[in-house]
Tab-separated table of C-alpha atoms and ligand atoms in Angstrom:
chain	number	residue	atom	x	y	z
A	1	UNK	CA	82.001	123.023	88.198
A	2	UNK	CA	83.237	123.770	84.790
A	3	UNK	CA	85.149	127.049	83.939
A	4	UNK	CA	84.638	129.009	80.537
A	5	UNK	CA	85.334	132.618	79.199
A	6	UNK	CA	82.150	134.418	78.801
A	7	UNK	CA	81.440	137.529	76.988
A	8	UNK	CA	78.853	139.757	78.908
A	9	UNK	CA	79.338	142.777	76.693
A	10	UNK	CA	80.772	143.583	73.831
A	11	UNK	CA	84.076	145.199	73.759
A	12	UNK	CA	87.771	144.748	73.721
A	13	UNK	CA	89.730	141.486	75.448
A	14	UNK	CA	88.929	142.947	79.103
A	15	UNK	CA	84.939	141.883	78.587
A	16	UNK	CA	86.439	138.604	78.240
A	17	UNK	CA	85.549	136.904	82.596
A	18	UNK	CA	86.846	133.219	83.679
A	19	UNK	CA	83.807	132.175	85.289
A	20	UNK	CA	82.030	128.947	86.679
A	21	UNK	CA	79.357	127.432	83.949
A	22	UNK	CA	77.093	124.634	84.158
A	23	UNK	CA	77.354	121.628	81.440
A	24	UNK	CA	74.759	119.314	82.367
A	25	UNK	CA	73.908	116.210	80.422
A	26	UNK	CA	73.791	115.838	76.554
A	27	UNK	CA	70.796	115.862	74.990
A	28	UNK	CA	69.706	113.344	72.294
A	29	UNK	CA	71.696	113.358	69.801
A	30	UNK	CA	74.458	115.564	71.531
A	31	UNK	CA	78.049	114.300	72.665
A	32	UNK	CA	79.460	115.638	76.160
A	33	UNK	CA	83.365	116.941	75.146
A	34	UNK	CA	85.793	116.963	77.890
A	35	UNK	CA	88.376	119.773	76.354
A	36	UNK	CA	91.819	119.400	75.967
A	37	UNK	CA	92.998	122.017	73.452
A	38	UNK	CA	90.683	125.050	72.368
A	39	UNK	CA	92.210	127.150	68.783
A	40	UNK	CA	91.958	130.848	68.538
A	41	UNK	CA	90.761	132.316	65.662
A	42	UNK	CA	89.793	135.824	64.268
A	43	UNK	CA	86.496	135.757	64.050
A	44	UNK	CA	86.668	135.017	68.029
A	45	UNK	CA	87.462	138.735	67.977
A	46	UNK	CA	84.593	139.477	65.652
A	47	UNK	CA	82.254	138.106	68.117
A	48	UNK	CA	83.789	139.890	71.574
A	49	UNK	CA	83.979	142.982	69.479
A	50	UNK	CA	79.784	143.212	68.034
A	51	UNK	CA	81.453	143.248	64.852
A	52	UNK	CA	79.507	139.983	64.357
A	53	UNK	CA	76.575	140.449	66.883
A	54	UNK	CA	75.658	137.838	69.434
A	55	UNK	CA	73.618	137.402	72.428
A	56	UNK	CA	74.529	138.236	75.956
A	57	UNK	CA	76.287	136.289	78.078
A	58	UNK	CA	77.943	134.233	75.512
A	59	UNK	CA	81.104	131.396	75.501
A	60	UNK	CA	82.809	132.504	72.274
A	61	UNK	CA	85.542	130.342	70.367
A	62	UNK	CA	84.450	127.913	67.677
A	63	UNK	CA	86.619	124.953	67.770
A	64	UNK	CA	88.516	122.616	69.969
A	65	UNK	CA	89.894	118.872	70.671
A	66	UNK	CA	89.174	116.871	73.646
A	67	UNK	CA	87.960	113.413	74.972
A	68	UNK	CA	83.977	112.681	74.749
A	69	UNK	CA	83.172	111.582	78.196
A	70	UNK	CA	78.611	110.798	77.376
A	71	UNK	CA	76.493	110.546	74.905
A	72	UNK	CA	72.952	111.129	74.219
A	73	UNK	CA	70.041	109.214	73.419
A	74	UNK	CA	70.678	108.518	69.533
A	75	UNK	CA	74.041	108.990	69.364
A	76	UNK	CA	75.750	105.733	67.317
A	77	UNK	CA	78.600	107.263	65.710
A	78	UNK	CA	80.509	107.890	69.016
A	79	UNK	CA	81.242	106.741	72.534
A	80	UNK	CA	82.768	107.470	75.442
A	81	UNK	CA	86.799	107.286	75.787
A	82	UNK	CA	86.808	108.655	71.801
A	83	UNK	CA	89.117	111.627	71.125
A	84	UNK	CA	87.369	113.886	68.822
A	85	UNK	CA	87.530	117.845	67.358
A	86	UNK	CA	85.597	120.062	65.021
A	87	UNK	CA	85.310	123.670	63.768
A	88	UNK	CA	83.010	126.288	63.363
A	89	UNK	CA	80.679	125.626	66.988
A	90	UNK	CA	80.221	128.687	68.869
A	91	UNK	CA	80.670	127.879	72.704
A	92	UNK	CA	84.143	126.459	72.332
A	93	UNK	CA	85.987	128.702	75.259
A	94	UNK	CA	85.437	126.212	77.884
A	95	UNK	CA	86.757	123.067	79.712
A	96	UNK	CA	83.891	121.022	78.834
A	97	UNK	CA	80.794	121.168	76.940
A	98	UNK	CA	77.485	119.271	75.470
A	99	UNK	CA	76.902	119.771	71.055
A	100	UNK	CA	74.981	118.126	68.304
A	101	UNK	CA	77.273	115.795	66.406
A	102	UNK	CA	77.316	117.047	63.054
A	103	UNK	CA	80.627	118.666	62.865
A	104	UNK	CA	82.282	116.220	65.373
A	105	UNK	CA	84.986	114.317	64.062
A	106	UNK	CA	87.124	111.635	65.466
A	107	UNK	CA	90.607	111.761	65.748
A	108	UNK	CA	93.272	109.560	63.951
A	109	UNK	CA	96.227	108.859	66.624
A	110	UNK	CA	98.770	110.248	64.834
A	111	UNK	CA	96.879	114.350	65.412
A	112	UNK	CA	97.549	115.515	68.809
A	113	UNK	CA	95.001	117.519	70.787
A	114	UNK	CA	96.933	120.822	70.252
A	115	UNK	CA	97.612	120.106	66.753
A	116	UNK	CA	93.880	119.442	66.051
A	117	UNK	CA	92.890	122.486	68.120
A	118	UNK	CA	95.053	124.971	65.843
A	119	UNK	CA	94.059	123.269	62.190
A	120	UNK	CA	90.112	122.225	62.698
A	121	UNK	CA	89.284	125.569	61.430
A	122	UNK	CA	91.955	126.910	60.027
A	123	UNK	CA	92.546	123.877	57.752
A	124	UNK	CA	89.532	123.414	56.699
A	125	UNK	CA	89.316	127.200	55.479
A	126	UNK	CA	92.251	126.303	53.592
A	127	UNK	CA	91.217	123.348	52.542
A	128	UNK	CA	87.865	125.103	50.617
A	129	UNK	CA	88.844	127.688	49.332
A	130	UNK	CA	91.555	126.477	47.462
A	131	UNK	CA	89.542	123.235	46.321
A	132	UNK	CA	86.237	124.649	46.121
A	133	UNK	CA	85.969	128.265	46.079
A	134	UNK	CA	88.787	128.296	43.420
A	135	UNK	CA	90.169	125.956	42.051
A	136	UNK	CA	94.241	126.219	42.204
A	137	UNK	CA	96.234	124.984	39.164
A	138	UNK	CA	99.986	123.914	38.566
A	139	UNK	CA	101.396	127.819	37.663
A	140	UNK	CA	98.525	129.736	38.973
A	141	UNK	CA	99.899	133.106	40.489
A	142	UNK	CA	98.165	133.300	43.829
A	143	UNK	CA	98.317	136.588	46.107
A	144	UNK	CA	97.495	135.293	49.650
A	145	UNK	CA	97.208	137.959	52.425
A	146	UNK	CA	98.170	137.409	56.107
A	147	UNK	CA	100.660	134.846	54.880
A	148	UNK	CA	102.432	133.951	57.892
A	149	UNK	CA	99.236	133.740	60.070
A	150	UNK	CA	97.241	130.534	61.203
A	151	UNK	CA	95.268	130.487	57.574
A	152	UNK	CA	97.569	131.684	55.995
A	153	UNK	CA	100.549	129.152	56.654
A	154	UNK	CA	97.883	126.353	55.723
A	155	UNK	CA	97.487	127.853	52.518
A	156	UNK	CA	100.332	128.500	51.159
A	157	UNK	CA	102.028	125.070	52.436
A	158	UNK	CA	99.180	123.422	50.247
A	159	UNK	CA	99.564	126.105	47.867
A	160	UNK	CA	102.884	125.000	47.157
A	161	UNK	CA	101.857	121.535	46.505
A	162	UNK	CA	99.540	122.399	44.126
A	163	UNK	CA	102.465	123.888	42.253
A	164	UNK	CA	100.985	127.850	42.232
A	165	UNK	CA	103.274	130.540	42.386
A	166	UNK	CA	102.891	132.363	45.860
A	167	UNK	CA	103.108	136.124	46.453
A	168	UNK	CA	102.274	136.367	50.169
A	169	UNK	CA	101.450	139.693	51.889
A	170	UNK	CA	103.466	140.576	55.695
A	171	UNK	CA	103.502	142.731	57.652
A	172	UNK	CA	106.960	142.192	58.823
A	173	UNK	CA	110.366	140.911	58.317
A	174	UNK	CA	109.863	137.814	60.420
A	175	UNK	CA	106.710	137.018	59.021
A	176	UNK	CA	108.143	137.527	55.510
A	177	UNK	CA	110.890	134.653	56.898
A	178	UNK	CA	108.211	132.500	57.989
A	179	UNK	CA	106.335	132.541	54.815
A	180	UNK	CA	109.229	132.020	52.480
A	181	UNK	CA	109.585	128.538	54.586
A	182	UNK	CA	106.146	127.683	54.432
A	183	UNK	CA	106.034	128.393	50.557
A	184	UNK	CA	105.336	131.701	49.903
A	185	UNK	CA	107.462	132.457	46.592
A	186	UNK	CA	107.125	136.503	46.885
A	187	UNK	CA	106.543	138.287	49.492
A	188	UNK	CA	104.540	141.847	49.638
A	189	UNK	CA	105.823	144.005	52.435
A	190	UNK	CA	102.122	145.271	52.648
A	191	UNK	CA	102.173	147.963	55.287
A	192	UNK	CA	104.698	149.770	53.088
A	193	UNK	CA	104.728	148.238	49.231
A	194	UNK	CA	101.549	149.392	46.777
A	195	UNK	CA	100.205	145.585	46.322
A	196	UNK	CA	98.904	145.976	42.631
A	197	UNK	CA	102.065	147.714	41.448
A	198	UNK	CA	104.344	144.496	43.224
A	199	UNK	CA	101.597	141.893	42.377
A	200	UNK	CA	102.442	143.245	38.030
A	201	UNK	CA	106.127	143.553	38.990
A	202	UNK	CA	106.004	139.773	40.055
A	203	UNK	CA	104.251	138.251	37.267
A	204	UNK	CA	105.385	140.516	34.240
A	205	UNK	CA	102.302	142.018	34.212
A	206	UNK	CA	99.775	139.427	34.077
A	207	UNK	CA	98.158	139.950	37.405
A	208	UNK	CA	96.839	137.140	39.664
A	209	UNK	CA	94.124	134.428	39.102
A	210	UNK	CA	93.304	134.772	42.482
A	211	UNK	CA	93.308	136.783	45.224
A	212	UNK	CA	92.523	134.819	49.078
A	213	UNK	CA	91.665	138.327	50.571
A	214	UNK	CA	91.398	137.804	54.254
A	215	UNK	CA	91.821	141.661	55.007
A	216	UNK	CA	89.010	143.060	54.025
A	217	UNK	CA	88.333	146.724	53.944
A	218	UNK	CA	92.354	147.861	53.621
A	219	UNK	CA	92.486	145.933	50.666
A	220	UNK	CA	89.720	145.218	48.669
A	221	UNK	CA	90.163	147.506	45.935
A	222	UNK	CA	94.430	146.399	45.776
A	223	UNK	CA	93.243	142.569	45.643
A	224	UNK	CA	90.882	143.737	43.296
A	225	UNK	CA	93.949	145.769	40.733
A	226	UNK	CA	96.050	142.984	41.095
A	227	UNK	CA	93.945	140.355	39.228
A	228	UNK	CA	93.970	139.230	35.676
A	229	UNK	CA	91.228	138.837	33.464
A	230	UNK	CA	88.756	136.654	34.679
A	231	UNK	CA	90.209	136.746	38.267
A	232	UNK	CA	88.581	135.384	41.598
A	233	UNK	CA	88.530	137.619	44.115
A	234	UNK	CA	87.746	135.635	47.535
A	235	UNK	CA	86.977	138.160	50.624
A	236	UNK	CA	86.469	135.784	52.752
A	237	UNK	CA	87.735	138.029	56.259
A	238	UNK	CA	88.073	141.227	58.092
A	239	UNK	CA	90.672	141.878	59.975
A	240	UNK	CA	90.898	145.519	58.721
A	241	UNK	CA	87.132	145.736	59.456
A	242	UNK	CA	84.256	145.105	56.684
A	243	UNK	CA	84.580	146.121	53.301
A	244	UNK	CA	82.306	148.883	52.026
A	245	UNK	CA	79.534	148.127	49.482
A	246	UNK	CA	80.463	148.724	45.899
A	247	UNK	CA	79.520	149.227	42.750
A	248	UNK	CA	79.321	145.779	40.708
A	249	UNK	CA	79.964	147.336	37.586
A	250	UNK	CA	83.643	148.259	38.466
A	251	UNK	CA	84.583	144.759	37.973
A	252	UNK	CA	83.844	144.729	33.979
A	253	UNK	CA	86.233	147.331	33.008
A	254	UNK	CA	89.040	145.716	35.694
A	255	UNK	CA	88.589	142.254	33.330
A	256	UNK	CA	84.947	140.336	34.104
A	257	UNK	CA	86.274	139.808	36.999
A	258	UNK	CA	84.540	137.505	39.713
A	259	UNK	CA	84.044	138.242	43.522
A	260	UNK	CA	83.125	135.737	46.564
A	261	UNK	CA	82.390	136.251	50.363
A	262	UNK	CA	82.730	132.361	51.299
A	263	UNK	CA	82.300	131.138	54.857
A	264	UNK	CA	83.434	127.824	56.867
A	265	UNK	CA	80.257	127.815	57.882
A	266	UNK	CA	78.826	127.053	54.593
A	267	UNK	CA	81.529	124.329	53.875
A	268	UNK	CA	80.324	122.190	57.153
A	269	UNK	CA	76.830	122.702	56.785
A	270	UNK	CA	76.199	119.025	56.330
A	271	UNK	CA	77.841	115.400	57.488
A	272	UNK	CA	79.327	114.777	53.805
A	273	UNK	CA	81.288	118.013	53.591
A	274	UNK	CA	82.059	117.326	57.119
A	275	UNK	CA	83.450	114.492	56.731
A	276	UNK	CA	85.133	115.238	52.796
A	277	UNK	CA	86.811	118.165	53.892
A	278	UNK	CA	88.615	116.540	57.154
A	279	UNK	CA	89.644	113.803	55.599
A	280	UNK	CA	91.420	115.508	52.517
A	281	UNK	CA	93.006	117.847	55.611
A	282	UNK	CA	93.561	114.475	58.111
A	283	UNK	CA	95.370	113.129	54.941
A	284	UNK	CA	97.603	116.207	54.165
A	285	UNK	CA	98.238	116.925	57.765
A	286	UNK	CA	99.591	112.793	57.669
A	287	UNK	CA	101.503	112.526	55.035
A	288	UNK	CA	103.826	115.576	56.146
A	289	UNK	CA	102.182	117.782	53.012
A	290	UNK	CA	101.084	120.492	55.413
A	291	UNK	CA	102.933	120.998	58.698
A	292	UNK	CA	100.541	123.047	61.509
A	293	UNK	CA	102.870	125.748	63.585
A	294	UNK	CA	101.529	126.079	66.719
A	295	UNK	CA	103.834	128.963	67.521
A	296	UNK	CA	102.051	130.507	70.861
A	297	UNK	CA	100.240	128.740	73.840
A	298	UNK	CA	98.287	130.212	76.628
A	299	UNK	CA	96.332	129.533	79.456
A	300	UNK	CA	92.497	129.596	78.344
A	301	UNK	CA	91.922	131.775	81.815
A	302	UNK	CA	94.722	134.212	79.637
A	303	UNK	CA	92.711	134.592	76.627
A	304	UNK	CA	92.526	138.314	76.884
A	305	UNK	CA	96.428	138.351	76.190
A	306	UNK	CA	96.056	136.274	73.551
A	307	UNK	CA	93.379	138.458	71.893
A	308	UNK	CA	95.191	141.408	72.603
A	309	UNK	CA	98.464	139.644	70.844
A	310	UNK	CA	96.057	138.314	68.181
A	311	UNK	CA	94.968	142.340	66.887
A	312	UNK	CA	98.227	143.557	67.702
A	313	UNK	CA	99.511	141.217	64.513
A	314	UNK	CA	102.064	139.927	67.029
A	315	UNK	CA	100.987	136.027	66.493
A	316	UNK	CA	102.015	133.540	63.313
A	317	UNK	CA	100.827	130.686	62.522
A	318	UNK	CA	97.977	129.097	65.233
A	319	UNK	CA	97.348	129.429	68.953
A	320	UNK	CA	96.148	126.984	71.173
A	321	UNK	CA	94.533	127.757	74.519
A	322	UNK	CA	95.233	124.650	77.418
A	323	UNK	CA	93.250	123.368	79.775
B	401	NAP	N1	85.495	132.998	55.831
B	401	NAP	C1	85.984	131.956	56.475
B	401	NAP	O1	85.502	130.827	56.320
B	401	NAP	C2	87.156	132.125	57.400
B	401	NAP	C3	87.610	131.055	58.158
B	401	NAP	C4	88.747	131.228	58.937
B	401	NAP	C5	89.385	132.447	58.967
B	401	NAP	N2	88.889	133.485	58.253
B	401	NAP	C6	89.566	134.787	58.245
B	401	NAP	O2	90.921	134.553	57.905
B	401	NAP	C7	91.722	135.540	58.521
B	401	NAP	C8	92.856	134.875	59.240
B	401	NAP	O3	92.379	134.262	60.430
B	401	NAP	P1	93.420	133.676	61.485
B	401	NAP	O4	92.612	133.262	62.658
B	401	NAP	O5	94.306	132.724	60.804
B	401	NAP	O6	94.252	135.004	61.906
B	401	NAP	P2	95.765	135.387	61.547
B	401	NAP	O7	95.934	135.464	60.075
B	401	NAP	O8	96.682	134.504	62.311
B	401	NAP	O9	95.870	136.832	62.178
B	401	NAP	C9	95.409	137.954	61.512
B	401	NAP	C10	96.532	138.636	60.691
B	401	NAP	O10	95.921	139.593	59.829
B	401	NAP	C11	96.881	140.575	59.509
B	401	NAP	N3	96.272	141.921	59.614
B	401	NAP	C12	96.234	142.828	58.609
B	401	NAP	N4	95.604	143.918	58.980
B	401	NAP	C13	95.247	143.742	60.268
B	401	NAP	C14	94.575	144.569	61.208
B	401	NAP	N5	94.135	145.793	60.901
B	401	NAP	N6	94.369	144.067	62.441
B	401	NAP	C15	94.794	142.839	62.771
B	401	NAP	N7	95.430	142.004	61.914
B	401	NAP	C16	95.665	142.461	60.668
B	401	NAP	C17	98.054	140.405	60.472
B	401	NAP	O11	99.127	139.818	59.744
B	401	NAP	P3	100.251	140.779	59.069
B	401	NAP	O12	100.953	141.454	60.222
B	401	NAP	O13	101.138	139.880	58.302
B	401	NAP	O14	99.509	141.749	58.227
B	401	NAP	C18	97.532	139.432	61.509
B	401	NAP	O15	98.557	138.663	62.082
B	401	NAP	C19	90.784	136.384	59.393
B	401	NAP	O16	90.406	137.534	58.667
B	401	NAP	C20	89.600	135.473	59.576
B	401	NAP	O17	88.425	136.177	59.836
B	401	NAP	C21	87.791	133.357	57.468
């Protein structure tokens, strides 16, 4: 029998039950994944909390690393005995589990388990938005929120590569530490400091060209003040909770200002982005450009703990659930 956290209602980390699921066989075109290393991620909260609705019972978490142990009619691409991960797969809170193959990718042997567990997701969000949804330049001021978390490490390591200047947002001294190592150039003590008034402070004035807004409602309108003209402004989270409709029209008379709600789940909607963005993170991850902190482990049968530790803004970097 195979054990997996299941969501029966939604609520806080105590509707989260260890509990005995069936796997079964894959179907075609399905791999069977024997887990070794599950990440946690926010939107994991999302789901257990109904701010992103889902059926009842559900396995929540959307990525992990393991060991592919069958394969279904169909499948050429892999076998048994591969080690493989992905992101972005509802289902993922489990020891073992049967999925279609398009966002399963194999491992090189140089990523462990737990290091492809904590940067599946998280790297690949990094690895869009700051190659896709905006394009970072050499000297770009960049405001980057959550800046010592599991995105936001990512980020601004790569960041810092691409030669931007980094204001990070923290929520504490450590964190600010933590950042400053992993690139940040500023930080924003934001649970104290007015962001837009720092964000002018820190770039004479000019604002930022972009603002990687993973926040939401708490800070919209700040990310929002502290761009220049023709600023991006990616919201692409909630940690605060969703941001409240607005008015388009504010965004003329703040510069012609552009706004963007990007998800992962666009980015890995087929094979080829897939496969483009995991290399491009494979190769960073590699080459010792972007180092993945995986700064707390738990049990998977613990994950309420780590969800509670998760909202509490008591993690950095990435956490991996064992098995
Ligand atoms: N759209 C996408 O494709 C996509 C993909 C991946 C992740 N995300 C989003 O990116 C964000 C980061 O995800 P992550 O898994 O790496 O988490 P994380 O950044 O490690 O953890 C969340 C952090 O948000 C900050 N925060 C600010 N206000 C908060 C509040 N009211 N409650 C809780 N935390 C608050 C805290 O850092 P401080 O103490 O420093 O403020 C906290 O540590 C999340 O919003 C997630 O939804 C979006």
């Amino acid at each position: 029998m195979t054990k997996a956290i299941r969501v029966h209602e939604a609520g806080g980390p105590e509707v989260m039950k260890w509990e005995d699921v069936e796997v079964g066989d894959p179907a075609p075109r399905e791999v069977r994944i024997k887990q070794k290393a599950v990440g946690l991620n926010y939107i994991d909260v999302y789901f257990r909390s109904g701010l992103y609705p889902i059926e009842f019972p559900s396995i929540i978490g959307m990525e992990a690393a393991g060991v592919i142990d069958a394969v279904g009619e169909g499948v050429t691409e892999f076998k048994a005995g591969d080690r493989v991960a992905y992101p972005m797969v509802p289902g993922a809170y489990t020891e073992a589990r049967c999925m279609p193959t398009l966002k399963v990718v194999k491992l090189p042997d140089a990523i462990s388990d737990e290091t492809a567990a904590a940067m599946m997701l998280k790297g690949l969000t990094a690895q869009y938005l700051l190659f896709r949804t905006y394009k970072v330049q050499p000297g770009d001021n960049i405001l980057v929120y959550a800046a010592a978390g599991g995105v936001g490490l990512i980020l601004c390591q790569w960041a810092k590569k691409l030669g931007a200047n980094i204001i990070g947002c923290v929520g504490s001294d450590e964190k600010a530490e933590l950042a400053k190592d992993n690139g940040c150039d500023h930080i924003i003590m934001y649970r104290d400091e007015n962001i837009p008034t720092r964000v002018k402070e820190i770039t004479d004035g000019k604002g930022v060209a972009v603002a990687y807004d993973s926040i939401g409602k708490a800070t919209f309108m700040d990310s929002l003040d502290s761009l220049q003209p023709f600023g991006t402004m990616v919201t692409y989270g909630n940690a605060s909770g969703k941001v409240a409709p607005f008015d388009p029209g504010i965004l003329a008379p703040k510069g012609s200002l552009y706004v963007t709600r990007p998800t992962l789940g666009t980015h890995t909607s087929t094979r080829e982005l897939v496969l483009d963005g995991t290399k491009h993170l494979f190769d960073a991850v590699t080459s010792g450009d972007v180092k993945i902190n995986v700064n707390q482990t738990y049990a998977m049968s613990d994950a309420a703990q780590a969800h509670a530790d998760l909202e509490d803004r008591k993690t950095t970097g990435s956490t991996v659930f064992t098995i």
